[in-house]
PDB file of C-alpha atoms in Angstrom:
ATOM      1  CA  MET M   1     -17.786   5.923   3.280  1.00 82.00           C
ATOM      2  CA  GLY M   2     -16.595   2.748   4.946  1.00 88.00           C
ATOM      3  CA  ARG M   3     -13.079   1.483   5.481  1.00 91.00           C
ATOM      4  CA  ARG M   4     -13.204  -0.615   2.294  1.00 93.00           C
ATOM      5  CA  ALA M   5     -14.030   2.435   0.157  1.00 94.00           C
ATOM      6  CA  ALA M   6     -11.402   4.547   1.957  1.00 95.00           C
ATOM      7  CA  ARG M   7      -8.820   1.801   1.340  1.00 97.00           C
ATOM      8  CA  GLU M   8      -9.749   1.791  -2.345  1.00 96.00           C
ATOM      9  CA  MET M   9      -9.348   5.578  -2.526  1.00 96.00           C
ATOM     10  CA  ALA M  10      -5.973   5.346  -0.757  1.00 96.00           C
ATOM     11  CA  MET M  11      -4.852   2.738  -3.289  1.00 97.00           C
ATOM     12  CA  LYS M  12      -5.978   4.968  -6.168  1.00 96.00           C
ATOM     13  CA  LEU M  13      -4.023   7.873  -4.685  1.00 95.00           C
ATOM     14  CA  LEU M  14      -0.891   5.728  -4.259  1.00 96.00           C
ATOM     15  CA  TYR M  15      -1.251   4.588  -7.862  1.00 95.00           C
ATOM     16  CA  GLN M  16      -1.716   8.169  -9.065  1.00 93.00           C
ATOM     17  CA  MET M  17       1.401   9.210  -7.166  1.00 91.00           C
ATOM     18  CA  GLU M  18       3.327   6.283  -8.656  1.00 90.00           C
ATOM     19  CA  ILE M  19       2.395   7.424 -12.166  1.00 90.00           C
ATOM     20  CA  GLN M  20       2.700  11.196 -11.775  1.00 86.00           C
ATOM     21  CA  LYS M  21       5.722  11.292  -9.424  1.00 78.00           C
ATOM     22  CA  ASP M  22       4.771  14.741  -8.083  1.00 72.00           C
ATOM     23  CA  ASP M  23       5.377  15.837  -4.520  1.00 81.00           C
ATOM     24  CA  ILE M  24       3.278  14.207  -1.830  1.00 82.00           C
ATOM     25  CA  GLU M  25       1.752  17.423  -0.507  1.00 88.00           C
ATOM     26  CA  GLY M  26       0.717  18.624  -3.971  1.00 88.00           C
ATOM     27  CA  GLN M  27      -0.876  15.292  -4.825  1.00 87.00           C
ATOM     28  CA  LEU M  28      -2.679  15.086  -1.477  1.00 90.00           C
ATOM     29  CA  GLY M  29      -3.943  18.656  -1.764  1.00 90.00           C
ATOM     30  CA  LEU M  30      -5.342  18.092  -5.237  1.00 91.00           C
ATOM     31  CA  PHE M  31      -6.819  14.726  -4.269  1.00 92.00           C
ATOM     32  CA  PHE M  32      -8.675  16.173  -1.285  1.00 93.00           C
ATOM     33  CA  GLU M  33      -9.862  19.175  -3.334  1.00 93.00           C
ATOM     34  CA  GLN M  34     -11.406  16.818  -5.886  1.00 94.00           C
ATOM     35  CA  ASN M  35     -12.960  14.388  -3.382  1.00 92.00           C
ATOM     36  CA  SER M  36     -15.027  14.787  -0.238  1.00 91.00           C
ATOM     37  CA  PHE M  37     -14.301  12.551   2.754  1.00 92.00           C
ATOM     38  CA  SER M  38     -15.290  12.268   6.378  1.00 93.00           C
ATOM     39  CA  GLU M  39     -12.686  13.214   8.961  1.00 94.00           C
ATOM     40  CA  ASN M  40     -12.006   9.526   9.724  1.00 94.00           C
ATOM     41  CA  ASP M  41     -11.625   8.605   6.052  1.00 94.00           C
ATOM     42  CA  SER M  42      -9.301  11.562   5.419  1.00 94.00           C
ATOM     43  CA  ALA M  43      -7.174  10.601   8.420  1.00 95.00           C
ATOM     44  CA  TYR M  44      -6.967   6.971   7.245  1.00 96.00           C
ATOM     45  CA  ILE M  45      -6.021   7.926   3.669  1.00 95.00           C
ATOM     46  CA  LYS M  46      -3.356  10.375   4.870  1.00 95.00           C
ATOM     47  CA  ASP M  47      -1.973   7.786   7.285  1.00 96.00           C
ATOM     48  CA  ILE M  48      -1.685   5.246   4.470  1.00 96.00           C
ATOM     49  CA  VAL M  49       0.045   7.664   2.082  1.00 94.00           C
ATOM     50  CA  TYR M  50       2.473   9.087   4.650  1.00 94.00           C
ATOM     51  CA  GLY M  51       3.040   5.623   6.099  1.00 97.00           C
ATOM     52  CA  VAL M  52       3.822   4.046   2.739  1.00 96.00           C
ATOM     53  CA  TYR M  53       6.176   6.875   1.801  1.00 93.00           C
ATOM     54  CA  GLY M  54       7.779   7.078   5.247  1.00 95.00           C
ATOM     55  CA  ASN M  55       8.458   3.332   5.312  1.00 97.00           C
ATOM     56  CA  SER M  56       9.193   2.868   1.628  1.00 94.00           C
ATOM     57  CA  LYS M  57      12.558   1.175   2.012  1.00 96.00           C
ATOM     58  CA  PHE M  58      11.170  -1.417   4.420  1.00 96.00           C
ATOM     59  CA  ILE M  59       8.098  -1.973   2.216  1.00 96.00           C
ATOM     60  CA  THR M  60      10.115  -2.242  -1.015  1.00 94.00           C
ATOM     61  CA  ASP M  61      12.607  -4.612   0.630  1.00 94.00           C
ATOM     62  CA  THR M  62       9.691  -6.709   1.899  1.00 94.00           C
ATOM     63  CA  ILE M  63       8.171  -6.945  -1.584  1.00 95.00           C
ATOM     64  CA  GLU M  64      11.531  -7.919  -3.082  1.00 93.00           C
ATOM     65  CA  LYS M  65      12.168 -10.528  -0.389  1.00 92.00           C
ATOM     66  CA  HIS M  66       8.772 -12.211  -0.693  1.00 92.00           C
ATOM     67  CA  SER M  67       8.050 -11.899  -4.423  1.00 89.00           C
ATOM     68  CA  ARG M  68      10.345 -14.825  -5.283  1.00 82.00           C
ATOM     69  CA  GLY M  69      11.618 -14.517  -8.819  1.00 81.00           C
ATOM     70  CA  TRP M  70       9.990 -11.161  -9.537  1.00 84.00           C
ATOM     71  CA  LYS M  71      11.926  -7.924  -9.686  1.00 87.00           C
ATOM     72  CA  ILE M  72      10.087  -4.785  -8.599  1.00 90.00           C
ATOM     73  CA  SER M  73      10.436  -3.422 -12.140  1.00 88.00           C
ATOM     74  CA  ARG M  74       8.381  -6.361 -13.484  1.00 92.00           C
ATOM     75  CA  ILE M  75       5.458  -5.871 -11.105  1.00 94.00           C
ATOM     76  CA  SER M  76       2.697  -3.639 -12.473  1.00 95.00           C
ATOM     77  CA  LYS M  77       2.290  -0.245 -10.843  1.00 96.00           C
ATOM     78  CA  ILE M  78      -1.254  -1.049  -9.749  1.00 97.00           C
ATOM     79  CA  ASP M  79      -0.091  -4.280  -8.102  1.00 97.00           C
ATOM     80  CA  LEU M  80       2.752  -2.395  -6.405  1.00 97.00           C
ATOM     81  CA  SER M  81       0.301   0.179  -5.090  1.00 97.00           C
ATOM     82  CA  ILE M  82      -1.923  -2.561  -3.673  1.00 98.00           C
ATOM     83  CA  LEU M  83       1.050  -4.413  -2.168  1.00 98.00           C
ATOM     84  CA  ARG M  84       2.504  -1.268  -0.601  1.00 97.00           C
ATOM     85  CA  LEU M  85      -0.823  -0.343   0.964  1.00 98.00           C
ATOM     86  CA  SER M  86      -1.396  -3.819   2.353  1.00 98.00           C
ATOM     87  CA  ILE M  87       2.162  -4.299   3.610  1.00 97.00           C
ATOM     88  CA  TYR M  88       1.917  -0.976   5.419  1.00 97.00           C
ATOM     89  CA  GLU M  89      -1.368  -2.067   7.016  1.00 96.00           C
ATOM     90  CA  ILE M  90       0.001  -5.479   7.979  1.00 95.00           C
ATOM     91  CA  CYS M  91       3.263  -4.236   9.434  1.00 94.00           C
ATOM     92  CA  PHE M  92       2.372  -0.855  10.905  1.00 95.00           C
ATOM     93  CA  ARG M  93      -1.371  -0.754  11.648  1.00 94.00           C
ATOM     94  CA  ASP M  94      -2.295  -2.818  14.699  1.00 92.00           C
ATOM     95  CA  ASP M  95      -5.991  -2.007  14.254  1.00 93.00           C
ATOM     96  CA  ILE M  96      -6.281  -3.984  11.002  1.00 93.00           C
ATOM     97  CA  PRO M  97      -6.182  -7.787  11.232  1.00 93.00           C
ATOM     98  CA  PHE M  98      -3.744  -9.570   8.930  1.00 94.00           C
ATOM     99  CA  SER M  99      -6.490 -11.561   7.193  1.00 93.00           C
ATOM    100  CA  VAL M 100      -8.590  -8.448   6.535  1.00 95.00           C
ATOM    101  CA  SER M 101      -5.693  -6.617   4.901  1.00 96.00           C
ATOM    102  CA  VAL M 102      -4.818  -9.624   2.728  1.00 95.00           C
ATOM    103  CA  ASN M 103      -8.437 -10.202   1.686  1.00 96.00           C
ATOM    104  CA  GLU M 104      -8.952  -6.526   0.862  1.00 97.00           C
ATOM    105  CA  ALA M 105      -5.750  -6.462  -1.210  1.00 97.00           C
ATOM    106  CA  VAL M 106      -6.874  -9.520  -3.169  1.00 96.00           C
ATOM    107  CA  GLU M 107     -10.264  -7.903  -3.829  1.00 96.00           C
ATOM    108  CA  LEU M 108      -8.590  -4.694  -5.042  1.00 97.00           C
ATOM    109  CA  ALA M 109      -6.357  -6.733  -7.342  1.00 97.00           C
ATOM    110  CA  LYS M 110      -9.335  -8.603  -8.780  1.00 95.00           C
ATOM    111  CA  LYS M 111     -11.120  -5.313  -9.428  1.00 97.00           C
ATOM    112  CA  TYR M 112      -8.258  -3.206 -10.814  1.00 97.00           C
ATOM    113  CA  SER M 113      -5.568  -5.532 -12.117  1.00 96.00           C
ATOM    114  CA  SER M 114      -5.060  -8.597 -14.282  1.00 91.00           C
ATOM    115  CA  GLU M 115      -6.789 -11.946 -13.951  1.00 88.00           C
ATOM    116  CA  ASP M 116      -3.839 -13.499 -12.086  1.00 92.00           C
ATOM    117  CA  ALA M 117      -3.083 -10.516  -9.849  1.00 94.00           C
ATOM    118  CA  GLY M 118      -5.251 -11.665  -6.952  1.00 93.00           C
ATOM    119  CA  SER M 119      -3.386 -14.927  -6.511  1.00 94.00           C
ATOM    120  CA  PHE M 120      -0.013 -13.201  -7.098  1.00 94.00           C
ATOM    121  CA  ILE M 121      -0.719 -10.629  -4.379  1.00 95.00           C
ATOM    122  CA  ASN M 122      -2.175 -13.269  -2.051  1.00 94.00           C
ATOM    123  CA  GLY M 123       0.982 -15.350  -2.497  1.00 92.00           C
ATOM    124  CA  ILE M 124       3.270 -12.483  -1.540  1.00 93.00           C
ATOM    125  CA  LEU M 125       1.163 -11.275   1.375  1.00 95.00           C
ATOM    126  CA  SER M 126       0.591 -14.745   2.812  1.00 92.00           C
ATOM    127  CA  ARG M 127       4.358 -14.986   3.336  1.00 89.00           C
ATOM    128  CA  LEU M 128       4.220 -11.963   5.647  1.00 87.00           C
ATOM    129  CA  SER M 129       2.442 -13.547   8.586  1.00 78.00           C
ATOM    130  CA  ASP M 130       5.811 -14.220  10.240  1.00 69.00           C
ATOM    131  CA  ILE M 131       6.898 -10.555  10.134  1.00 64.00           C
ATOM    132  CA  LYS M 132       3.675  -8.971  11.410  1.00 60.00           C
ATOM    133  CA  SER M 133       4.964  -8.628  14.955  1.00 47.00           C
ATOM    134  CA  GLY M 134       8.563  -7.673  14.132  1.00 49.00           C
ATOM    135  CA  ALA M 135       8.007  -4.852  11.662  1.00 47.00           C
ATOM    136  CA  GLY M 136       7.627  -2.142  14.280  1.00 45.00           C
ATOM    137  CA  ASP M 137      11.338  -2.369  15.076  1.00 45.00           C
ATOM    138  CA  GLU M 138      12.202  -0.838  11.699  1.00 45.00           C
ATOM    139  CA  LYS M 139       9.269   1.570  11.558  1.00 43.00           C
ATOM    140  CA  SER M 140      10.480   4.429   9.406  1.00 42.00           C
ATOM    141  CA  ASP M 141      13.022   5.605   6.911  1.00 42.00           C
ATOM    142  CA  THR M 142      13.276   8.961   5.228  1.00 37.00           C
ATOM    143  CA  GLU M 143      14.288   8.117   1.705  1.00 38.00           C
ATOM    144  CA  SER M 144      14.977   5.346  -0.742  1.00 36.00           C
ATOM    145  CA  GLU M 145      16.279   4.946  -4.219  1.00 38.00           C
ATOM    146  CA  ASP M 146      12.815   4.727  -5.794  1.00 40.00           C
ATOM    147  CA  GLY M 147      11.590   8.004  -4.329  1.00 39.00           C
ATOM    148  CA  TYR M 148       9.195   6.658  -1.711  1.00 34.00           C
TER     149      TYR M 148
END
């Protein structure tokens, strides 16, 4: 499985966790029981999930700041899952170029969300180019009001 497929699986897992609201470890355990991955793909998926949850306040604040006129509650859960994954990659993964993360997020939105989701997600993520280098200063938080 390549990085694109692993990213798609990570997004599906984030979406599943958004819907089911179970504990992270239980969801991860079940997910990895039901799917077979290489060591690299498993490590990437786990990094995304733990990274999104561990930095949820920063990620949620970033979405709210850059979504201009949209409250988090109005954004579909699939779009939120895609945004959270991509924002984590952009801000906390130095091995993934900004343009790759944005393009992959847009492709996921086109595949799994509404007709307008790709341009909506592209609009939010394109505003993040200025924070790419400064995100590491606020790397992690342990909890937030939305449970991430």
